[in-house]
mmCIF file of C-alpha atoms in Angstrom:
data_model
loop_
_atom_site.group_PDB
_atom_site.id
_atom_site.type_symbol
_atom_site.label_atom_id
_atom_site.label_comp_id
_atom_site.label_asym_id
_atom_site.label_seq_id
_atom_site.Cartn_x
_atom_site.Cartn_y
_atom_site.Cartn_z
ATOM 1 C CA MET A 71 96.041 99.455 34.120
ATOM 2 C CA THR A 72 96.991 100.968 37.483
ATOM 3 C CA ALA A 73 96.875 98.949 40.667
ATOM 4 C CA VAL A 74 94.708 100.340 43.441
ATOM 5 C CA ALA A 75 96.356 100.301 46.873
ATOM 6 C CA HIS A 76 94.146 98.890 49.559
ATOM 7 C CA ALA A 77 94.727 100.067 53.093
ATOM 8 C CA GLY A 78 94.810 97.272 55.632
ATOM 9 C CA SER A 79 91.912 97.104 58.042
ATOM 10 C CA PRO A 80 92.769 98.185 61.596
ATOM 11 C CA GLY A 81 93.208 95.447 64.143
ATOM 12 C CA LEU A 82 91.235 94.817 67.290
ATOM 13 C CA TRP A 83 93.634 96.646 69.588
ATOM 14 C CA LEU A 84 93.892 99.686 67.301
ATOM 15 C CA LEU A 85 90.110 99.949 67.161
ATOM 16 C CA ALA A 86 89.977 99.582 70.939
ATOM 17 C CA TRP A 87 92.530 102.380 71.366
ATOM 18 C CA ARG A 88 90.479 104.666 69.114
ATOM 19 C CA ARG A 89 87.358 104.004 71.174
ATOM 20 C CA LEU A 90 89.321 104.483 74.368
ATOM 21 C CA ARG A 91 90.699 107.879 73.336
ATOM 22 C CA ALA A 92 87.159 109.126 72.782
ATOM 23 C CA ASP A 93 86.291 108.404 76.426
ATOM 24 C CA ARG A 94 87.443 111.302 78.611
ATOM 25 C CA VAL A 95 86.842 109.460 81.867
ATOM 26 C CA ALA A 96 88.991 106.587 80.634
ATOM 27 C CA MET A 97 91.841 108.891 79.662
ATOM 28 C CA VAL A 98 91.759 110.709 83.002
ATOM 29 C CA SER A 99 91.747 107.369 84.798
ATOM 30 C CA LEU A 100 94.659 106.219 82.646
ATOM 31 C CA ALA A 101 96.580 109.368 83.587
ATOM 32 C CA VAL A 102 95.983 108.720 87.297
ATOM 33 C CA VAL A 103 97.093 105.089 87.014
ATOM 34 C CA ALA A 104 100.147 106.156 85.009
ATOM 35 C CA ALA A 105 101.001 108.729 87.694
ATOM 36 C CA PHE A 106 100.881 106.035 90.389
ATOM 37 C CA LEU A 107 103.056 103.739 88.285
ATOM 38 C CA LEU A 108 105.554 106.567 87.722
ATOM 39 C CA MET A 109 105.568 107.217 91.463
ATOM 40 C CA LEU A 110 106.258 103.505 91.972
ATOM 41 C CA VAL A 111 109.247 103.558 89.615
ATOM 42 C CA LEU A 112 110.725 106.730 91.129
ATOM 43 C CA SER A 113 110.265 105.435 94.669
ATOM 44 C CA ALA A 114 111.775 102.037 93.859
ATOM 45 C CA SER A 115 114.797 103.693 92.220
ATOM 46 C CA GLY A 116 115.354 105.972 95.222
ATOM 47 C CA LEU A 117 114.853 109.222 93.311
ATOM 48 C CA ILE A 118 112.050 110.290 95.641
ATOM 49 C CA VAL A 119 111.178 109.648 99.316
ATOM 50 C CA ALA A 120 114.491 107.896 99.916
ATOM 51 C CA ASP A 121 114.561 109.550 103.360
ATOM 52 C CA TRP A 122 111.034 108.543 104.387
ATOM 53 C CA GLU A 123 112.397 106.985 107.607
ATOM 54 C CA ALA A 124 113.907 110.283 108.778
ATOM 55 C CA GLU A 125 112.273 111.477 111.997
ATOM 56 C CA VAL A 126 111.666 115.034 110.842
ATOM 57 C CA GLY A 127 108.709 115.796 113.082
ATOM 58 C CA VAL A 128 107.701 115.283 116.656
ATOM 59 C CA ASN A 129 105.701 112.255 117.683
ATOM 60 C CA TYR A 130 102.217 112.427 116.131
ATOM 61 C CA ALA A 131 103.012 115.772 114.518
ATOM 62 C CA PRO A 132 99.684 117.205 113.276
ATOM 63 C CA PRO A 133 99.176 118.529 109.741
ATOM 64 C CA GLY A 134 100.296 122.069 109.077
ATOM 65 C CA PHE A 135 96.775 123.259 108.249
ATOM 66 C CA VAL A 136 95.592 122.065 111.677
ATOM 67 C CA GLY A 137 98.372 123.719 113.649
ATOM 68 C CA ALA A 138 100.658 122.503 116.394
ATOM 69 C CA THR A 139 99.206 121.299 119.654
ATOM 70 C CA PRO A 140 100.879 121.771 123.024
ATOM 71 C CA ALA A 141 101.305 118.006 123.392
ATOM 72 C CA SER A 142 103.097 117.669 120.054
ATOM 73 C CA SER A 143 105.403 120.678 120.281
ATOM 74 C CA GLU A 144 108.927 119.977 121.413
ATOM 75 C CA THR A 145 109.849 123.626 121.184
ATOM 76 C CA ALA A 146 107.715 124.589 124.141
ATOM 77 C CA ALA A 147 109.388 126.215 127.111
ATOM 78 C CA PRO A 148 110.822 123.717 129.560
ATOM 79 C CA ALA A 149 108.877 123.133 132.687
ATOM 80 C CA ALA A 150 109.935 124.992 135.789
ATOM 81 C CA PRO A 151 112.088 122.926 138.135
ATOM 82 C CA ALA A 152 110.187 121.301 140.913
ATOM 83 C CA GLN A 153 110.535 123.028 144.254
ATOM 84 C CA ALA A 154 111.897 121.069 147.174
ATOM 85 C CA LEU A 155 109.260 119.761 149.538
ATOM 86 C CA PRO A 156 109.176 121.399 152.973
ATOM 87 C CA GLU A 157 110.874 119.421 155.674
ATOM 88 C CA ASN A 158 108.561 117.446 157.916
ATOM 89 C CA PRO A 159 109.285 118.483 161.525
ATOM 90 C CA PHE A 160 107.826 115.188 162.810
ATOM 91 C CA ASP A 161 110.029 112.998 160.610
ATOM 92 C CA PRO A 162 112.170 110.797 162.898
ATOM 93 C CA LEU A 163 114.834 110.543 160.152
ATOM 94 C CA ALA A 164 115.036 114.266 159.496
ATOM 95 C CA ASP A 165 118.411 114.686 161.231
ATOM 96 C CA ASP A 166 119.951 111.704 159.417
ATOM 97 C CA ILE A 167 118.687 112.880 156.019
ATOM 98 C CA ARG A 168 120.003 116.398 156.699
ATOM 99 C CA ALA A 169 123.419 114.954 157.488
ATOM 100 C CA LEU A 170 123.456 112.843 154.306
ATOM 101 C CA ARG A 171 122.533 115.877 152.219
ATOM 102 C CA ALA A 172 125.391 117.802 153.768
ATOM 103 C CA GLN A 173 127.808 115.031 152.830
ATOM 104 C CA LEU A 174 126.470 114.748 149.273
ATOM 105 C CA ALA A 175 126.490 118.481 148.593
ATOM 106 C CA PRO A 176 130.286 118.759 147.985
ATOM 107 C CA ALA A 177 130.208 115.748 145.634
ATOM 108 C CA ALA A 178 127.352 117.253 143.675
ATOM 109 C CA ALA A 179 129.339 120.456 143.320
ATOM 110 C CA GLY A 180 132.231 118.568 141.665
ATOM 111 C CA ALA A 181 134.315 117.507 144.669
ATOM 112 C CA VAL A 182 136.636 114.596 144.205
ATOM 113 C CA GLU A 183 136.067 113.129 147.638
ATOM 114 C CA MET A 184 132.925 111.384 148.833
ATOM 115 C CA TYR A 185 132.399 109.713 152.188
ATOM 116 C CA GLY A 186 136.060 110.377 152.901
ATOM 117 C CA VAL A 187 137.279 108.401 149.871
ATOM 118 C CA ALA A 188 138.969 110.180 146.947
ATOM 119 C CA ASP A 189 137.593 109.408 143.489
ATOM 120 C CA PRO A 190 140.501 108.081 141.361
ATOM 121 C CA LEU A 191 138.626 108.759 138.090
ATOM 122 C CA ALA A 192 137.525 112.293 138.889
ATOM 123 C CA ASP A 193 140.117 113.992 136.653
ATOM 124 C CA ASP A 194 139.479 111.602 133.731
ATOM 125 C CA MET A 195 135.716 112.049 133.989
ATOM 126 C CA ALA A 196 136.109 115.826 134.042
ATOM 127 C CA GLN A 197 138.197 115.691 130.841
ATOM 128 C CA LEU A 198 135.630 113.425 129.143
ATOM 129 C CA ARG A 199 132.773 115.739 130.092
ATOM 130 C CA GLY A 200 134.681 118.710 128.710
ATOM 131 C CA ALA A 201 135.469 116.905 125.444
ATOM 132 C CA THR A 202 131.855 115.804 125.055
ATOM 133 C CA ALA A 203 130.580 119.327 125.620
ATOM 134 C CA THR A 204 133.057 120.731 123.070
ATOM 135 C CA ALA A 205 132.105 118.096 120.440
ATOM 136 C CA GLY A 206 128.418 118.779 120.966
ATOM 137 C CA ALA A 207 128.937 122.511 120.483
ATOM 138 C CA ASP A 208 130.961 121.891 117.298
ATOM 139 C CA SER A 209 128.285 119.602 115.830
ATOM 140 C CA LEU A 210 125.589 122.163 116.554
ATOM 141 C CA ALA A 211 127.607 124.878 114.846
ATOM 142 C CA THR A 212 128.264 122.647 111.808
ATOM 143 C CA ALA A 213 124.609 121.714 111.487
ATOM 144 C CA ALA A 214 123.565 125.351 111.744
ATOM 145 C CA GLY A 215 126.113 126.394 109.110
ATOM 146 C CA SER A 216 125.105 123.663 106.617
ATOM 147 C CA GLY A 217 121.383 124.061 107.169
ATOM 148 C CA THR A 218 120.877 120.382 108.152
ATOM 149 C CA ALA A 219 119.514 119.193 111.439
ATOM 150 C CA THR A 220 121.205 116.457 113.407
ATOM 151 C CA HIS A 221 119.533 114.025 115.752
ATOM 152 C CA ALA A 222 120.878 115.824 118.815
ATOM 153 C CA GLY A 223 120.863 119.241 117.195
ATOM 154 C CA ALA A 224 117.937 121.311 116.073
ATOM 155 C CA GLY A 225 114.579 120.121 117.382
ATOM 156 C CA ARG A 226 112.114 118.286 115.178
ATOM 157 C CA ARG A 227 109.288 120.217 113.574
ATOM 158 C CA PRO A 228 106.025 120.477 115.541
ATOM 159 C CA THR A 229 103.934 120.215 112.334
ATOM 160 C CA LEU A 230 104.299 118.513 108.954
ATOM 161 C CA PRO A 231 102.428 119.153 105.673
ATOM 162 C CA PHE A 232 100.057 116.220 106.282
ATOM 163 C CA GLY A 233 101.161 115.156 109.734
ATOM 164 C CA GLY A 234 103.511 112.525 111.108
ATOM 165 C CA ASP A 235 103.243 109.108 112.698
ATOM 166 C CA LYS A 236 104.269 108.055 116.188
ATOM 167 C CA TRP A 237 107.950 108.137 115.207
ATOM 168 C CA GLY A 238 107.772 111.513 113.472
ATOM 169 C CA HIS A 239 107.945 110.175 109.894
ATOM 170 C CA ASP A 240 106.355 112.362 107.241
ATOM 171 C CA VAL A 241 102.984 110.797 106.350
ATOM 172 C CA ILE A 242 103.135 111.967 102.721
ATOM 173 C CA LYS A 243 106.511 110.337 102.136
ATOM 174 C CA LYS A 244 105.371 107.253 104.016
ATOM 175 C CA THR A 245 102.243 107.007 101.852
ATOM 176 C CA ILE A 246 104.291 107.226 98.653
ATOM 177 C CA LYS A 247 106.716 104.587 99.900
ATOM 178 C CA GLY A 248 103.853 102.402 101.089
ATOM 179 C CA GLY A 249 102.225 102.682 97.672
ATOM 180 C CA GLU A 250 105.321 101.062 96.192
ATOM 181 C CA THR A 251 104.651 97.890 98.160
ATOM 182 C CA SER A 252 100.853 97.857 97.845
ATOM 183 C CA ILE A 253 100.810 98.555 94.101
ATOM 184 C CA VAL A 254 103.372 95.824 93.445
ATOM 185 C CA VAL A 255 101.395 93.374 95.576
ATOM 186 C CA GLY A 256 98.039 94.260 93.995
ATOM 187 C CA LEU A 257 99.125 94.407 90.356
ATOM 188 C CA VAL A 258 101.626 91.541 90.282
ATOM 189 C CA ALA A 259 99.486 89.182 92.364
ATOM 190 C CA ALA A 260 96.398 89.981 90.258
ATOM 191 C CA LEU A 261 98.411 89.528 87.060
ATOM 192 C CA LEU A 262 99.648 86.154 88.300
ATOM 193 C CA ALA A 263 96.162 85.012 89.323
ATOM 194 C CA VAL A 264 94.520 86.158 86.067
ATOM 195 C CA SER A 265 97.319 84.635 83.974
ATOM 196 C CA LEU A 266 96.947 81.268 85.709
ATOM 197 C CA GLY A 267 93.160 81.419 85.532
ATOM 198 C CA THR A 268 93.196 82.390 81.852
ATOM 199 C CA LEU A 269 95.692 79.672 80.911
ATOM 200 C CA PHE A 270 93.883 76.959 82.851
ATOM 201 C CA GLY A 271 90.470 78.140 81.633
ATOM 202 C CA ALA A 272 91.607 78.290 78.003
ATOM 203 C CA LEU A 273 93.045 74.772 78.091
ATOM 204 C CA SER A 274 90.051 73.376 79.939
ATOM 205 C CA GLY A 275 87.366 75.074 77.815
ATOM 206 C CA TYR A 276 89.055 74.558 74.460
ATOM 207 C CA TRP A 277 90.102 70.924 74.779
ATOM 208 C CA GLY A 278 87.356 69.577 77.033
ATOM 209 C CA GLY A 279 87.255 65.885 77.831
ATOM 210 C CA VAL A 280 89.953 64.550 80.140
ATOM 211 C CA VAL A 281 91.775 67.905 80.244
ATOM 212 C CA ASP A 282 88.597 69.614 81.394
ATOM 213 C CA ASP A 283 87.965 66.957 84.039
ATOM 214 C CA CYS A 284 91.494 67.310 85.457
ATOM 215 C CA PHE A 285 91.279 71.088 85.735
ATOM 216 C CA ASN A 286 87.789 70.900 87.227
ATOM 217 C CA TRP A 287 89.072 68.455 89.850
ATOM 218 C CA PHE A 288 91.947 70.833 90.625
ATOM 219 C CA TYR A 289 89.500 73.754 90.783
ATOM 220 C CA SER A 290 87.171 71.847 93.131
ATOM 221 C CA ILE A 291 90.006 71.198 95.586
ATOM 222 C CA PHE A 292 90.894 74.906 95.772
ATOM 223 C CA THR A 293 87.286 76.053 96.154
ATOM 224 C CA ALA A 294 86.433 73.383 98.740
ATOM 225 C CA ILE A 295 88.965 74.834 101.187
ATOM 226 C CA PRO A 296 88.066 78.233 102.720
ATOM 227 C CA SER A 297 90.168 81.009 101.252
ATOM 228 C CA VAL A 298 91.593 82.076 104.624
ATOM 229 C CA LEU A 299 92.760 78.542 105.403
ATOM 230 C CA MET A 300 94.240 78.228 101.916
ATOM 231 C CA ILE A 301 96.156 81.485 102.352
ATOM 232 C CA LEU A 302 97.449 80.368 105.756
ATOM 233 C CA ALA A 303 98.451 76.982 104.335
ATOM 234 C CA VAL A 304 100.464 78.541 101.511
ATOM 235 C CA ALA A 305 102.017 81.022 103.946
ATOM 236 C CA ALA A 306 102.998 78.169 106.280
ATOM 237 C CA VAL A 307 104.665 76.330 103.395
ATOM 238 C CA LEU A 308 106.654 79.373 102.280
ATOM 239 C CA GLN A 309 107.615 80.258 105.894
ATOM 240 C CA GLN A 310 109.038 83.695 105.212
ATOM 241 C CA LYS A 311 107.875 87.264 105.003
ATOM 242 C CA GLY A 312 108.262 89.644 102.114
ATOM 243 C CA VAL A 313 106.579 91.103 99.069
ATOM 244 C CA LEU A 314 107.343 88.034 96.956
ATOM 245 C CA THR A 315 105.717 85.798 99.560
ATOM 246 C CA ILE A 316 102.540 87.890 99.593
ATOM 247 C CA VAL A 317 102.403 87.878 95.779
ATOM 248 C CA LEU A 318 102.742 84.089 95.672
ATOM 249 C CA ILE A 319 100.166 83.599 98.430
ATOM 250 C CA LEU A 320 97.542 85.765 96.715
ATOM 251 C CA GLY A 321 98.356 84.726 93.154
ATOM 252 C CA LEU A 322 98.326 80.984 93.840
ATOM 253 C CA THR A 323 95.019 81.174 95.721
ATOM 254 C CA GLY A 324 93.137 83.740 93.607
ATOM 255 C CA TRP A 325 93.088 82.109 90.129
ATOM 256 C CA THR A 326 89.833 80.170 90.658
ATOM 257 C CA GLY A 327 87.491 83.076 89.826
ATOM 258 C CA PRO A 328 89.090 83.961 86.463
ATOM 259 C CA TYR A 329 89.366 80.251 85.603
ATOM 260 C CA ARG A 330 85.646 79.626 85.976
ATOM 261 C CA LEU A 331 84.646 82.573 83.786
ATOM 262 C CA ILE A 332 87.329 82.102 81.113
ATOM 263 C CA ARG A 333 86.498 78.396 80.809
ATOM 264 C CA ALA A 334 82.827 79.196 80.166
ATOM 265 C CA GLU A 335 83.753 81.782 77.532
ATOM 266 C CA TYR A 336 86.063 79.356 75.701
ATOM 267 C CA ILE A 337 83.376 76.661 75.680
ATOM 268 C CA LYS A 338 80.996 79.170 74.104
ATOM 269 C CA HIS A 339 83.434 80.606 71.557
ATOM 270 C CA LYS A 340 85.227 77.475 70.325
ATOM 271 C CA SER A 341 82.253 76.539 68.112
ATOM 272 C CA ARG A 342 81.752 80.039 66.671
ATOM 273 C CA GLU A 343 82.054 80.642 62.923
ATOM 274 C CA TYR A 344 85.275 82.667 63.096
ATOM 275 C CA VAL A 345 87.006 79.837 64.987
ATOM 276 C CA LEU A 346 85.779 77.294 62.420
ATOM 277 C CA ALA A 347 87.048 79.568 59.639
ATOM 278 C CA ALA A 348 90.456 79.807 61.355
ATOM 279 C CA ASP A 349 90.504 76.025 61.565
ATOM 280 C CA ALA A 350 89.668 75.800 57.849
ATOM 281 C CA ILE A 351 92.673 77.902 56.864
ATOM 282 C CA GLY A 352 94.982 75.715 58.940
ATOM 283 C CA ALA A 353 95.458 77.806 62.080
ATOM 284 C CA SER A 354 97.151 75.990 64.955
ATOM 285 C CA HIS A 355 95.421 75.259 68.234
ATOM 286 C CA TRP A 356 97.580 77.827 70.036
ATOM 287 C CA SER A 357 96.682 80.450 67.412
ATOM 288 C CA LYS A 358 92.981 79.706 67.728
ATOM 289 C CA MET A 359 93.099 79.780 71.535
ATOM 290 C CA PHE A 360 95.072 82.978 72.028
ATOM 291 C CA GLY A 361 95.051 84.669 68.620
ATOM 292 C CA HIS A 362 91.345 84.396 67.799
ATOM 293 C CA ILE A 363 89.339 83.484 70.900
ATOM 294 C CA PHE A 364 91.231 85.346 73.607
ATOM 295 C CA PRO A 365 90.837 88.867 72.099
ATOM 296 C CA ASN A 366 87.071 88.297 72.151
ATOM 297 C CA VAL A 367 87.042 87.206 75.810
ATOM 298 C CA SER A 368 89.812 89.483 77.076
ATOM 299 C CA HIS A 369 87.260 91.870 78.571
ATOM 300 C CA VAL A 370 86.373 89.147 81.094
ATOM 301 C CA ALA A 371 90.024 88.862 82.120
ATOM 302 C CA LEU A 372 90.290 92.645 82.459
ATOM 303 C CA VAL A 373 87.228 92.813 84.694
ATOM 304 C CA GLN A 374 88.666 90.070 86.884
ATOM 305 C CA MET A 375 91.973 91.921 86.918
ATOM 306 C CA SER A 376 90.368 95.104 88.251
ATOM 307 C CA ILE A 377 88.413 93.180 90.868
ATOM 308 C CA LEU A 378 91.429 91.216 92.058
ATOM 309 C CA VAL A 379 93.688 94.288 92.273
ATOM 310 C CA VAL A 380 91.213 95.866 94.675
ATOM 311 C CA GLY A 381 90.782 92.652 96.635
ATOM 312 C CA PHE A 382 94.505 91.911 96.857
ATOM 313 C CA ILE A 383 95.359 95.390 98.120
ATOM 314 C CA LYS A 384 92.809 94.787 100.874
ATOM 315 C CA ALA A 385 94.095 91.255 101.463
ATOM 316 C CA GLU A 386 97.562 92.637 102.094
ATOM 317 C CA VAL A 387 96.103 94.452 105.113
ATOM 318 C CA ILE A 388 94.736 91.168 106.480
ATOM 319 C CA LEU A 389 98.001 89.342 105.903
ATOM 320 C CA SER A 390 99.952 92.095 107.652
ATOM 321 C CA PHE A 391 97.552 91.888 110.590
ATOM 322 C CA LEU A 392 97.945 88.072 110.797
ATOM 323 C CA GLY A 393 101.728 88.346 110.708
ATOM 324 C CA PHE A 394 102.228 87.062 107.157
ATOM 325 C CA GLY A 395 102.497 90.486 105.559
ATOM 326 C CA VAL A 396 105.412 92.796 104.983
ATOM 327 C CA PRO A 397 108.369 92.395 107.383
ATOM 328 C CA VAL A 398 109.474 94.970 109.924
ATOM 329 C CA GLY A 399 111.078 97.948 108.225
ATOM 330 C CA VAL A 400 108.920 97.718 105.092
ATOM 331 C CA VAL A 401 105.936 100.037 104.873
ATOM 332 C CA SER A 402 102.753 99.515 102.890
ATOM 333 C CA TRP A 403 99.251 100.915 102.871
ATOM 334 C CA GLY A 404 98.178 97.846 104.803
ATOM 335 C CA SER A 405 100.710 98.393 107.564
ATOM 336 C CA MET A 406 99.759 102.082 107.685
ATOM 337 C CA LEU A 407 96.088 101.213 108.141
ATOM 338 C CA ASN A 408 97.062 98.682 110.789
ATOM 339 C CA GLU A 409 99.000 101.354 112.696
ATOM 340 C CA ALA A 410 96.203 103.879 112.246
ATOM 341 C CA GLN A 411 93.768 101.758 114.262
ATOM 342 C CA ASN A 412 95.424 102.724 117.545
ATOM 343 C CA GLU A 413 96.161 106.259 116.370
ATOM 344 C CA LEU A 414 92.511 106.897 115.529
ATOM 345 C CA ILE A 415 91.541 106.226 119.138
ATOM 346 C CA LEU A 416 93.940 108.996 120.165
ATOM 347 C CA GLY A 417 92.460 111.361 117.579
ATOM 348 C CA ARG A 418 95.412 111.056 115.141
ATOM 349 C CA TRP A 419 93.443 110.644 111.910
ATOM 350 C CA TRP A 420 95.971 111.833 109.318
ATOM 351 C CA GLN A 421 97.795 108.542 108.622
ATOM 352 C CA LEU A 422 94.483 106.716 108.129
ATOM 353 C CA THR A 423 93.228 109.490 105.856
ATOM 354 C CA ALA A 424 96.382 109.585 103.722
ATOM 355 C CA ALA A 425 96.493 105.814 103.163
ATOM 356 C CA ALA A 426 92.731 105.600 102.526
ATOM 357 C CA ILE A 427 92.741 108.485 100.015
ATOM 358 C CA ALA A 428 95.689 107.032 98.098
ATOM 359 C CA MET A 429 94.128 103.569 98.012
ATOM 360 C CA ALA A 430 90.685 104.872 97.002
ATOM 361 C CA LEU A 431 92.152 107.062 94.248
ATOM 362 C CA LEU A 432 94.176 104.237 92.704
ATOM 363 C CA VAL A 433 91.401 101.657 93.006
ATOM 364 C CA THR A 434 88.756 103.965 91.529
ATOM 365 C CA ALA A 435 90.945 105.068 88.628
ATOM 366 C CA PHE A 436 92.014 101.510 87.852
ATOM 367 C CA SER A 437 88.422 100.251 87.975
ATOM 368 C CA LEU A 438 87.157 103.009 85.658
ATOM 369 C CA PHE A 439 90.008 102.450 83.213
ATOM 370 C CA THR A 440 89.575 98.676 83.040
ATOM 371 C CA ASP A 441 85.805 99.088 82.671
ATOM 372 C CA ALA A 442 86.295 101.456 79.718
ATOM 373 C CA LEU A 443 88.925 99.136 78.230
ATOM 374 C CA ARG A 444 86.513 96.225 78.517
ATOM 375 C CA ASP A 445 83.860 98.190 76.613
ATOM 376 C CA ALA A 446 86.427 99.175 73.988
ATOM 377 C CA LEU A 447 87.508 95.574 73.457
ATOM 378 C CA ASP A 448 84.006 94.098 73.442
ATOM 379 C CA PRO A 449 82.901 93.904 69.775
ATOM 380 C CA LYS A 450 79.230 93.861 70.809
ATOM 381 C CA VAL A 451 79.517 97.317 72.428
ATOM 382 C CA LYS A 452 79.380 100.195 69.938
#
């Protein structure tokens, strides 16, 4: 008698992946999110946009498809020297001024004597000026031969592919570098908030009783204080700027929403038949909480994750505006939008557009992907 091999039934995550691959919108969104994450890794490792702080363009250099403006071009012809004003014949000091000009004329021409006193440093200053001129000419020749521009050498470009900021930084490179900070803040802070909310909600909803009362009391304290005051309180306790500070501020104040929803789902699911069956076969409490119940409520956590990522990227803008955001020298989409407020008044729209497009693209792709993943993980959705 031959034994018949039985193939094991696919698990929840394998079934979810099969449903997800059939959704074209989800796969495109996943590709966009993966591209942003790859950009984050390459930027953090210094393989790309390591020179984003280089002042390659003129101040407020417009995009190349717009064209250079006379105000932004540093290669324009120098202005003609101002002509001397005609002498006023009724000026009572005209004779004295004429005499002073006559005395200053030899000194301006390189004389070593002024007002009858010989300049003891005239020879030394002449040697220094000659050495400086020779060094400047050598540096220009070296830069021209190597094809690299120095700060005092070749002029900065009047246009950039997507424009420049007030310092002449390339907006595209600045947007990529700023995405490194904003993506880390949004994803890590949302992951921290959802993890805390899921853990607290699972313990509270599963155990109930005194455990539930303690977590509800803790939840009531956080929700009774306005979110802005809570953020400022945590920021005042930490008393330092940086990405880690922003992540802690947002993560420690944003767990209340996921907690409320996860707690309700655990209260509903802990009396379901599959949980009772797991209890009958001797499954541990930890296994029932996170091995059986959590996969059936994970779509709630994913929805909260997508919502919080969007909200935390926006919150980083507010924190930067209040002075609790990224420190000086660190760029993010929030700091770019903060700078773009004044630039927009002057008609410099490219930094605002670049940061807004990057943020909208990432947020939309992440929202569509998490929405499709929620449907793939929900057993009630076919």
